[in-house]
Amino acid sequence: MIIIFKVIFWLCLLLVIYTYVGYGGVLWLILKVKHAFFRRESSPILPLDEDLLPEVTLMICAYNEAEIIEEKMRNIRALNYPKNKLCVMWVTDGSTDASNDLLRTCPDVHLVYSPERRGKAAAMQHGLQENKAEYVIFTDANTMLNADAIREIMRQFMKKNVSCVSGEKRVAARHKGQTAAEGEGLYWKYESTLKRWDSELYSAMGAAGELFAVRMSHYRPAPANALLDDFMMSMLILKDGHRIAYTSDAYAMEYGSADMMEESKRKRRIAAGGLQSIWWLRSLMNPFKHPKVAFQFVSHRVLRWSITPLALVALIPLNLLIILFGGGPLYIAIFLLQALFYLLAILGTVLNILGQNSKWLNIPAYFLFMNINVFIGVPYLLTHSNSGKWEKARRG
């Protein structure tokens, strides 16, 4: 019996290590070998004549974002892209605040309004019905773009077989000690590195709604009830045989969630949407049909959203059972390390509740928080599977 427990324990432990650390190491090693024998993909040069740059639609789907519109428009007007080539489209999805009145005062805005709130995926479809450009860049109302973001995105579209481009998400804390923002920021730094390496190997595994773009001739709509509409939209392009490029030279900056309760709204929706997306995209896990994509998709997304959190939970009871059956000092040491990690995570969470902060304790606290929300995402999916609407998380 103890042999079976040990085998399951080590399989779970290796799975956890591979998902959260090992895949990054494998990617790094593969790219080192690839770059040693093959030339890196060069960055294309944009036309010097600005009249040769393509027309672009910058689409912002928004719900009750009146308080941020003025700041967002200042940011848009500062973008380094020819104004006669850029259509700024706001799609207000059932907004009940002053959003529409404010946007109507902006002569450089194409306003599309839906009186009924139907969710972001439906808002995107509504806006795309009025779009005339081949390239559409999606961004959120509460994210600010760097000045050269559009130029850098268009540069990526000049690469071979690229039909979707993901920019980088950067998270800032409005003030020191904001655990949700600092934890999210650390997570996204690591996640951005994986996305960049994924893109260098073959393709990024999805795009985040803060900043991504699609080539409309290869666009496929996400299901109206998609909880991760941006992810689904980008992955459907990948499913059709086109690549998703990733660039950190185009980035969207936003403040992190105001607190851990607000961040939980995001995480449980992402977890639910992840499970929903895995099912819809299950054909991408076929290594015979999609060898590169299957490896990247399973390693970067599927394991993290499904099996690995279960393995993480199973480690503690399995470890205890092995010790009870006389497993020896190695298993006692591993159990003590597990206990220490979770104690540090709980301590970090308690300090956050008390209004105190420790940068190093934020790491285990946010890791535990993320995985708890994977399980909370299951009932969320069951109650929201027929609607793409979600509750907005208040930012810091």
Short mmCIF file of C-alpha atoms in Angstrom, two decimals:
data_model
loop_
_atom_site.label_atom_id
_atom_site.label_comp_id
_atom_site.label_asym_id
_atom_site.label_seq_id
_atom_site.Cartn_x
_atom_site.Cartn_y
_atom_site.Cartn_z
CA MET A 1 0.00 0.00 0.00
CA ILE A 2 2.79 2.42 0.90
CA ILE A 3 4.34 1.89 -2.56
CA ILE A 4 1.12 3.06 -4.22
CA PHE A 5 0.96 6.13 -1.96
CA LYS A 6 4.58 6.97 -2.77
CA VAL A 7 4.05 6.64 -6.53
CA ILE A 8 0.97 8.88 -6.45
CA PHE A 9 2.74 11.34 -4.14
CA TRP A 10 5.75 11.75 -6.44
CA LEU A 11 3.56 12.02 -9.52
CA CYS A 12 1.60 14.82 -7.84
CA LEU A 13 4.75 16.56 -6.63
CA LEU A 14 6.42 16.40 -10.05
CA LEU A 15 3.24 17.68 -11.68
CA VAL A 16 3.10 20.68 -9.32
CA ILE A 17 6.77 21.48 -9.86
CA TYR A 18 6.48 21.13 -13.65
CA THR A 19 3.37 23.30 -13.90
CA TYR A 20 4.60 26.23 -11.84
CA VAL A 21 8.37 26.13 -12.41
CA GLY A 22 9.44 23.24 -14.63
CA TYR A 23 7.65 24.30 -17.81
CA GLY A 24 9.47 27.63 -17.72
CA GLY A 25 12.77 25.79 -17.32
CA VAL A 26 11.97 23.44 -20.21
CA LEU A 27 11.04 26.40 -22.44
CA TRP A 28 14.25 28.22 -21.54
CA LEU A 29 16.34 25.15 -22.38
CA ILE A 30 14.55 24.49 -25.70
CA LEU A 31 15.02 28.13 -26.75
CA LYS A 32 18.70 28.05 -25.84
CA VAL A 33 19.17 25.07 -28.17
CA LYS A 34 16.96 26.63 -30.87
CA HIS A 35 18.85 29.93 -30.83
CA ALA A 36 22.18 28.11 -30.97
CA PHE A 37 21.29 26.39 -34.24
CA PHE A 38 18.71 28.66 -35.85
CA ARG A 39 18.59 32.40 -36.50
CA ARG A 40 16.22 34.39 -34.31
CA GLU A 41 13.14 35.81 -35.97
CA SER A 42 14.04 39.42 -36.77
CA SER A 43 11.81 42.36 -35.91
CA PRO A 44 10.33 43.82 -39.14
CA ILE A 45 10.84 47.47 -40.03
CA LEU A 46 7.70 49.58 -40.34
CA PRO A 47 7.27 51.75 -43.46
CA LEU A 48 9.02 55.11 -43.12
CA ASP A 49 6.15 56.75 -45.01
CA GLU A 50 3.28 57.00 -42.52
CA ASP A 51 0.77 56.93 -45.38
CA LEU A 52 1.76 53.28 -45.90
CA LEU A 53 0.80 52.29 -42.33
CA PRO A 54 -2.47 50.32 -42.19
CA GLU A 55 -5.72 51.68 -40.80
CA VAL A 56 -6.42 50.47 -37.28
CA THR A 57 -9.46 50.44 -35.02
CA LEU A 58 -8.77 50.83 -31.30
CA MET A 59 -11.80 49.34 -29.55
CA ILE A 60 -12.68 49.87 -25.89
CA CYS A 61 -15.64 47.85 -24.60
CA ALA A 62 -16.87 49.48 -21.42
CA TYR A 63 -19.54 49.28 -18.75
CA ASN A 64 -19.99 52.30 -16.47
CA GLU A 65 -16.48 53.71 -16.90
CA ALA A 66 -17.36 57.44 -16.76
CA GLU A 67 -14.78 58.18 -14.06
CA ILE A 68 -11.87 56.97 -16.22
CA ILE A 69 -12.92 58.21 -19.69
CA GLU A 70 -11.12 61.55 -19.54
CA GLU A 71 -7.83 59.96 -18.47
CA LYS A 72 -8.19 57.19 -21.06
CA MET A 73 -8.80 59.68 -23.87
CA ARG A 74 -5.71 61.69 -22.89
CA ASN A 75 -3.73 58.46 -23.10
CA ILE A 76 -5.20 57.59 -26.52
CA ARG A 77 -4.49 61.04 -27.94
CA ALA A 78 -0.84 60.66 -26.90
CA LEU A 79 -0.38 57.46 -28.94
CA ASN A 80 2.29 57.67 -31.60
CA TYR A 81 0.22 56.61 -34.60
CA PRO A 82 -1.18 58.73 -37.46
CA LYS A 83 -4.53 60.13 -36.36
CA ASN A 84 -5.99 59.72 -39.86
CA LYS A 85 -5.18 55.99 -39.66
CA LEU A 86 -6.71 55.41 -36.23
CA CYS A 87 -10.40 54.95 -35.47
CA VAL A 88 -11.13 55.17 -31.73
CA MET A 89 -14.27 53.15 -31.02
CA TRP A 90 -15.96 52.97 -27.64
CA VAL A 91 -18.61 50.28 -27.21
CA THR A 92 -20.68 50.96 -24.10
CA ASP A 93 -22.48 47.83 -23.02
CA GLY A 94 -25.61 48.81 -21.09
CA SER A 95 -23.86 51.66 -19.26
CA THR A 96 -26.13 53.56 -16.87
CA ASP A 97 -23.69 56.28 -15.77
CA ALA A 98 -22.53 59.36 -17.70
CA SER A 99 -20.26 57.39 -20.08
CA ASN A 100 -22.28 58.06 -23.22
CA ASP A 101 -22.71 61.78 -22.50
CA LEU A 102 -18.96 62.18 -21.96
CA LEU A 103 -18.03 60.25 -25.08
CA ARG A 104 -20.44 62.23 -27.26
CA THR A 105 -18.41 65.34 -26.45
CA CYS A 106 -15.30 63.74 -28.02
CA PRO A 107 -15.19 64.45 -31.77
CA ASP A 108 -12.50 61.81 -32.30
CA VAL A 109 -14.62 58.97 -30.85
CA HIS A 110 -16.88 56.58 -32.72
CA LEU A 111 -19.48 55.64 -30.09
CA VAL A 112 -21.41 52.38 -30.30
CA TYR A 113 -24.06 51.98 -27.61
CA SER A 114 -26.12 49.00 -26.54
CA PRO A 115 -28.90 49.77 -24.02
CA GLU A 116 -28.86 46.17 -22.74
CA ARG A 117 -25.87 44.80 -20.87
CA ARG A 118 -25.00 41.53 -22.59
CA GLY A 119 -21.34 41.05 -21.68
CA LYS A 120 -18.00 41.84 -23.25
CA ALA A 121 -18.10 39.20 -26.00
CA ALA A 122 -21.44 40.55 -27.22
CA ALA A 123 -20.12 44.13 -27.00
CA MET A 124 -17.13 43.17 -29.15
CA GLN A 125 -19.44 41.68 -31.78
CA HIS A 126 -21.56 44.83 -31.73
CA GLY A 127 -18.52 47.02 -32.28
CA LEU A 128 -17.06 44.81 -35.00
CA GLN A 129 -20.27 45.17 -37.01
CA GLU A 130 -19.32 48.82 -37.49
CA ASN A 131 -15.60 48.28 -37.91
CA LYS A 132 -14.02 48.91 -41.32
CA ALA A 133 -10.34 48.26 -40.58
CA GLU A 134 -8.42 45.03 -41.20
CA TYR A 135 -6.67 45.37 -37.84
CA VAL A 136 -8.53 45.82 -34.56
CA ILE A 137 -6.79 46.44 -31.25
CA PHE A 138 -8.77 45.74 -28.09
CA THR A 139 -7.97 47.39 -24.78
CA ASP A 140 -9.75 48.05 -21.49
CA ALA A 141 -10.95 51.43 -20.29
CA ASN A 142 -8.86 51.32 -17.11
CA THR A 143 -5.54 50.44 -18.79
CA MET A 144 -3.08 53.01 -20.13
CA LEU A 145 -0.97 52.20 -23.19
CA ASN A 146 2.60 53.21 -23.91
CA ALA A 147 2.98 55.76 -26.72
CA ASP A 148 4.39 53.30 -29.29
CA ALA A 149 1.99 50.45 -28.47
CA ILE A 150 0.11 50.51 -31.79
CA ARG A 151 3.28 50.74 -33.88
CA GLU A 152 4.83 47.79 -32.03
CA ILE A 153 1.67 45.71 -32.46
CA MET A 154 1.55 46.43 -36.19
CA ARG A 155 5.22 45.45 -36.45
CA GLN A 156 4.34 41.99 -35.07
CA PHE A 157 1.68 41.50 -37.74
CA MET A 158 4.44 41.70 -40.36
CA LYS A 159 5.91 38.42 -39.07
CA LYS A 160 5.16 35.14 -40.79
CA ASN A 161 1.68 33.67 -40.18
CA VAL A 162 0.82 36.07 -37.31
CA SER A 163 -2.88 36.91 -37.09
CA CYS A 164 -3.15 37.87 -33.42
CA VAL A 165 -0.83 39.95 -31.25
CA SER A 166 -0.78 40.07 -27.47
CA GLY A 167 0.72 43.04 -25.70
CA GLU A 168 2.10 42.92 -22.18
CA LYS A 169 0.01 43.51 -19.10
CA ARG A 170 1.76 45.45 -16.33
CA VAL A 171 0.25 45.87 -12.89
CA ALA A 172 1.05 48.74 -10.55
CA ALA A 173 0.18 49.22 -6.89
CA ARG A 174 -1.33 52.63 -6.19
CA HIS A 175 0.39 52.65 -2.80
CA LYS A 176 2.96 50.51 -0.99
CA GLY A 177 1.59 47.56 0.90
CA GLN A 178 -1.30 46.82 -1.45
CA THR A 179 -1.05 43.03 -1.33
CA ALA A 180 -3.51 42.26 -4.14
CA ALA A 181 -1.72 44.59 -6.56
CA GLU A 182 1.80 43.57 -5.54
CA GLY A 183 0.95 39.86 -5.68
CA GLU A 184 -0.74 40.25 -9.05
CA GLY A 185 2.21 42.27 -10.31
CA LEU A 186 4.72 39.55 -9.37
CA TYR A 187 2.51 36.91 -10.98
CA TRP A 188 2.27 38.87 -14.23
CA LYS A 189 6.03 39.40 -14.44
CA TYR A 190 6.50 35.64 -14.42
CA GLU A 191 3.52 35.08 -16.72
CA SER A 192 4.86 37.65 -19.20
CA THR A 193 8.17 35.81 -19.35
CA LEU A 194 6.38 32.54 -20.16
CA LYS A 195 4.33 34.28 -22.85
CA ARG A 196 7.43 35.72 -24.46
CA TRP A 197 9.13 32.31 -24.48
CA ASP A 198 5.97 30.62 -25.80
CA SER A 199 5.89 33.14 -28.64
CA GLU A 200 9.56 32.54 -29.46
CA LEU A 201 9.05 28.77 -29.53
CA TYR A 202 5.95 28.91 -31.75
CA SER A 203 2.99 30.89 -30.45
CA ALA A 204 1.74 32.57 -27.31
CA MET A 205 -1.03 30.60 -25.62
CA GLY A 206 -3.77 33.19 -25.72
CA ALA A 207 -4.07 36.92 -25.26
CA ALA A 208 -5.25 39.04 -22.34
CA GLY A 209 -8.01 41.62 -22.86
CA GLU A 210 -5.94 44.50 -21.49
CA LEU A 211 -4.18 44.76 -24.88
CA PHE A 212 -4.42 42.46 -27.89
CA ALA A 213 -5.10 42.75 -31.61
CA VAL A 214 -6.53 40.60 -34.39
CA ARG A 215 -6.35 40.49 -38.16
CA MET A 216 -10.01 40.59 -39.17
CA SER A 217 -9.59 38.37 -42.24
CA HIS A 218 -8.66 35.52 -39.84
CA TYR A 219 -11.00 36.48 -37.01
CA ARG A 220 -13.50 34.08 -35.47
CA PRO A 221 -15.98 35.26 -32.82
CA ALA A 222 -15.84 33.86 -29.31
CA PRO A 223 -19.05 32.24 -28.03
CA ALA A 224 -21.43 34.85 -26.58
CA ASN A 225 -21.33 33.15 -23.17
CA ALA A 226 -17.51 33.00 -23.05
CA LEU A 227 -16.19 34.03 -19.65
CA LEU A 228 -12.71 34.57 -21.15
CA ASP A 229 -13.76 36.13 -24.44
CA ASP A 230 -10.31 37.56 -25.22
CA PHE A 231 -8.60 34.23 -24.58
CA MET A 232 -11.13 32.30 -26.67
CA MET A 233 -10.96 34.78 -29.54
CA SER A 234 -7.18 34.52 -29.74
CA MET A 235 -7.10 30.73 -29.33
CA LEU A 236 -9.65 30.21 -32.12
CA ILE A 237 -7.22 32.04 -34.42
CA LEU A 238 -4.48 29.68 -33.23
CA LYS A 239 -6.76 26.70 -33.77
CA ASP A 240 -7.11 27.71 -37.43
CA GLY A 241 -3.35 27.44 -37.89
CA HIS A 242 -2.24 31.03 -37.33
CA ARG A 243 0.20 32.28 -34.69
CA ILE A 244 -0.28 34.57 -31.69
CA ALA A 245 2.73 36.86 -31.35
CA TYR A 246 3.70 38.42 -28.04
CA THR A 247 5.51 41.71 -27.54
CA SER A 248 6.56 43.45 -24.35
CA ASP A 249 7.22 46.63 -26.36
CA ALA A 250 3.47 47.25 -26.42
CA TYR A 251 2.06 47.26 -22.93
CA ALA A 252 -1.01 48.19 -20.94
CA MET A 253 -0.54 49.53 -17.44
CA GLU A 254 -3.27 49.23 -14.84
CA TYR A 255 -3.63 49.40 -11.09
CA GLY A 256 -4.13 46.12 -9.29
CA SER A 257 -7.33 45.17 -7.51
CA ALA A 258 -8.19 47.31 -4.49
CA ASP A 259 -7.98 44.34 -2.12
CA MET A 260 -7.98 40.55 -2.08
CA MET A 261 -11.79 40.34 -2.07
CA GLU A 262 -11.91 42.40 -5.28
CA GLU A 263 -9.09 40.34 -6.79
CA SER A 264 -11.06 37.18 -5.98
CA LYS A 265 -13.81 38.36 -8.35
CA ARG A 266 -11.26 38.30 -11.17
CA LYS A 267 -9.60 35.06 -10.21
CA ARG A 268 -12.73 32.98 -9.85
CA ARG A 269 -14.02 34.25 -13.22
CA ILE A 270 -10.66 33.43 -14.83
CA ALA A 271 -10.65 29.98 -13.24
CA ALA A 272 -14.21 29.32 -14.42
CA GLY A 273 -13.42 30.66 -17.87
CA GLY A 274 -10.30 28.52 -17.98
CA LEU A 275 -12.30 25.34 -17.40
CA GLN A 276 -14.87 26.46 -19.95
CA SER A 277 -12.15 27.19 -22.51
CA ILE A 278 -10.36 23.88 -21.95
CA TRP A 279 -13.51 22.03 -22.91
CA TRP A 280 -14.18 24.16 -25.98
CA LEU A 281 -10.53 23.90 -27.11
CA ARG A 282 -10.00 20.25 -26.20
CA SER A 283 -9.04 19.36 -29.79
CA LEU A 284 -5.85 21.44 -29.36
CA MET A 285 -4.62 18.85 -26.86
CA ASN A 286 -4.25 16.28 -29.66
CA PRO A 287 -0.45 15.95 -30.15
CA PHE A 288 -0.88 14.18 -33.50
CA LYS A 289 -2.86 17.06 -35.01
CA HIS A 290 -1.27 19.98 -33.12
CA PRO A 291 2.13 18.77 -31.80
CA LYS A 292 3.62 22.15 -30.82
CA VAL A 293 0.37 23.69 -29.65
CA ALA A 294 -0.63 20.60 -27.63
CA PHE A 295 2.65 20.72 -25.68
CA GLN A 296 2.38 24.45 -24.98
CA PHE A 297 -1.37 24.54 -24.32
CA VAL A 298 -1.37 21.61 -21.89
CA SER A 299 1.79 22.76 -20.09
CA HIS A 300 0.93 26.44 -19.79
CA ARG A 301 -2.85 26.44 -19.48
CA VAL A 302 -4.62 23.11 -19.07
CA LEU A 303 -2.60 21.78 -16.12
CA ARG A 304 -2.77 25.08 -14.24
CA TRP A 305 -6.53 25.38 -14.65
CA SER A 306 -7.51 21.76 -13.99
CA ILE A 307 -5.34 18.89 -12.74
CA THR A 308 -2.46 20.57 -10.90
CA PRO A 309 -4.52 22.33 -8.18
CA LEU A 310 -6.00 18.92 -7.33
CA ALA A 311 -2.49 17.44 -7.15
CA LEU A 312 -1.42 20.31 -4.90
CA VAL A 313 -4.23 19.57 -2.45
CA ALA A 314 -3.53 15.82 -2.55
CA LEU A 315 0.10 16.26 -1.51
CA ILE A 316 -0.65 16.90 2.17
CA PRO A 317 -2.85 13.85 2.94
CA LEU A 318 -0.61 11.61 0.81
CA ASN A 319 2.45 12.89 2.67
CA LEU A 320 0.79 12.20 6.03
CA LEU A 321 -0.25 8.68 5.02
CA ILE A 322 3.29 7.83 3.91
CA ILE A 323 4.69 9.10 7.23
CA LEU A 324 2.12 7.07 9.17
CA PHE A 325 3.19 3.97 7.23
CA GLY A 326 6.83 4.62 8.17
CA GLY A 327 7.97 6.54 5.10
CA GLY A 328 11.13 7.83 6.73
CA PRO A 329 12.92 11.18 7.27
CA LEU A 330 12.69 12.36 3.61
CA TYR A 331 8.90 12.45 3.76
CA ILE A 332 8.94 14.10 7.19
CA ALA A 333 11.20 16.83 5.77
CA ILE A 334 8.91 17.34 2.76
CA PHE A 335 5.87 17.56 5.04
CA LEU A 336 7.59 20.16 7.22
CA LEU A 337 8.46 22.21 4.11
CA GLN A 338 4.84 22.04 2.97
CA ALA A 339 3.63 23.09 6.42
CA LEU A 340 6.10 25.98 6.51
CA PHE A 341 5.00 27.20 3.07
CA TYR A 342 1.32 27.23 4.02
CA LEU A 343 2.04 28.86 7.39
CA LEU A 344 3.90 31.64 5.57
CA ALA A 345 0.99 31.96 3.13
CA ILE A 346 -1.52 32.22 5.98
CA LEU A 347 0.70 34.70 7.81
CA GLY A 348 0.93 36.85 4.68
CA THR A 349 -2.85 36.76 4.33
CA VAL A 350 -3.41 37.69 7.99
CA LEU A 351 -0.94 40.59 7.75
CA ASN A 352 -2.81 41.83 4.70
CA ILE A 353 -6.12 41.73 6.57
CA LEU A 354 -4.51 43.68 9.40
CA GLY A 355 -3.30 46.31 6.95
CA GLN A 356 0.36 45.29 7.12
CA ASN A 357 2.53 43.99 4.33
CA SER A 358 5.56 41.83 3.59
CA LYS A 359 6.81 41.60 0.00
CA TRP A 360 8.21 38.10 0.49
CA LEU A 361 5.11 36.78 2.24
CA ASN A 362 3.01 38.08 -0.66
CA ILE A 363 4.44 35.33 -2.89
CA PRO A 364 3.15 32.28 -0.93
CA ALA A 365 -0.02 34.19 0.04
CA TYR A 366 -0.88 35.02 -3.57
CA PHE A 367 -0.01 31.49 -4.74
CA LEU A 368 -2.39 29.98 -2.16
CA PHE A 369 -5.01 32.59 -3.01
CA MET A 370 -4.81 31.77 -6.74
CA ASN A 371 -5.28 28.07 -6.22
CA ILE A 372 -8.16 28.47 -3.76
CA ASN A 373 -9.94 30.51 -6.43
CA VAL A 374 -9.52 27.69 -8.95
CA PHE A 375 -11.88 25.65 -6.77
CA ILE A 376 -14.21 28.61 -6.21
CA GLY A 377 -14.32 28.94 -10.00
CA VAL A 378 -16.17 25.62 -10.36
CA PRO A 379 -19.48 26.77 -8.80
CA TYR A 380 -19.00 30.13 -10.56
CA LEU A 381 -18.90 28.31 -13.90
CA LEU A 382 -22.03 26.34 -13.04
CA THR A 383 -23.96 29.53 -12.30
CA HIS A 384 -22.54 31.72 -15.10
CA SER A 385 -22.10 29.28 -17.99
CA ASN A 386 -24.98 30.83 -19.96
CA SER A 387 -23.86 34.44 -19.67
CA GLY A 388 -20.71 36.35 -20.55
CA LYS A 389 -21.47 39.07 -18.00
CA TRP A 390 -19.39 39.38 -14.86
CA GLU A 391 -19.00 41.56 -11.82
CA LYS A 392 -16.27 44.16 -12.24
CA ALA A 393 -13.39 44.11 -9.78
CA ARG A 394 -12.75 47.50 -8.17
CA ARG A 395 -9.19 48.66 -8.84
CA GLY A 396 -6.86 50.16 -6.27
#
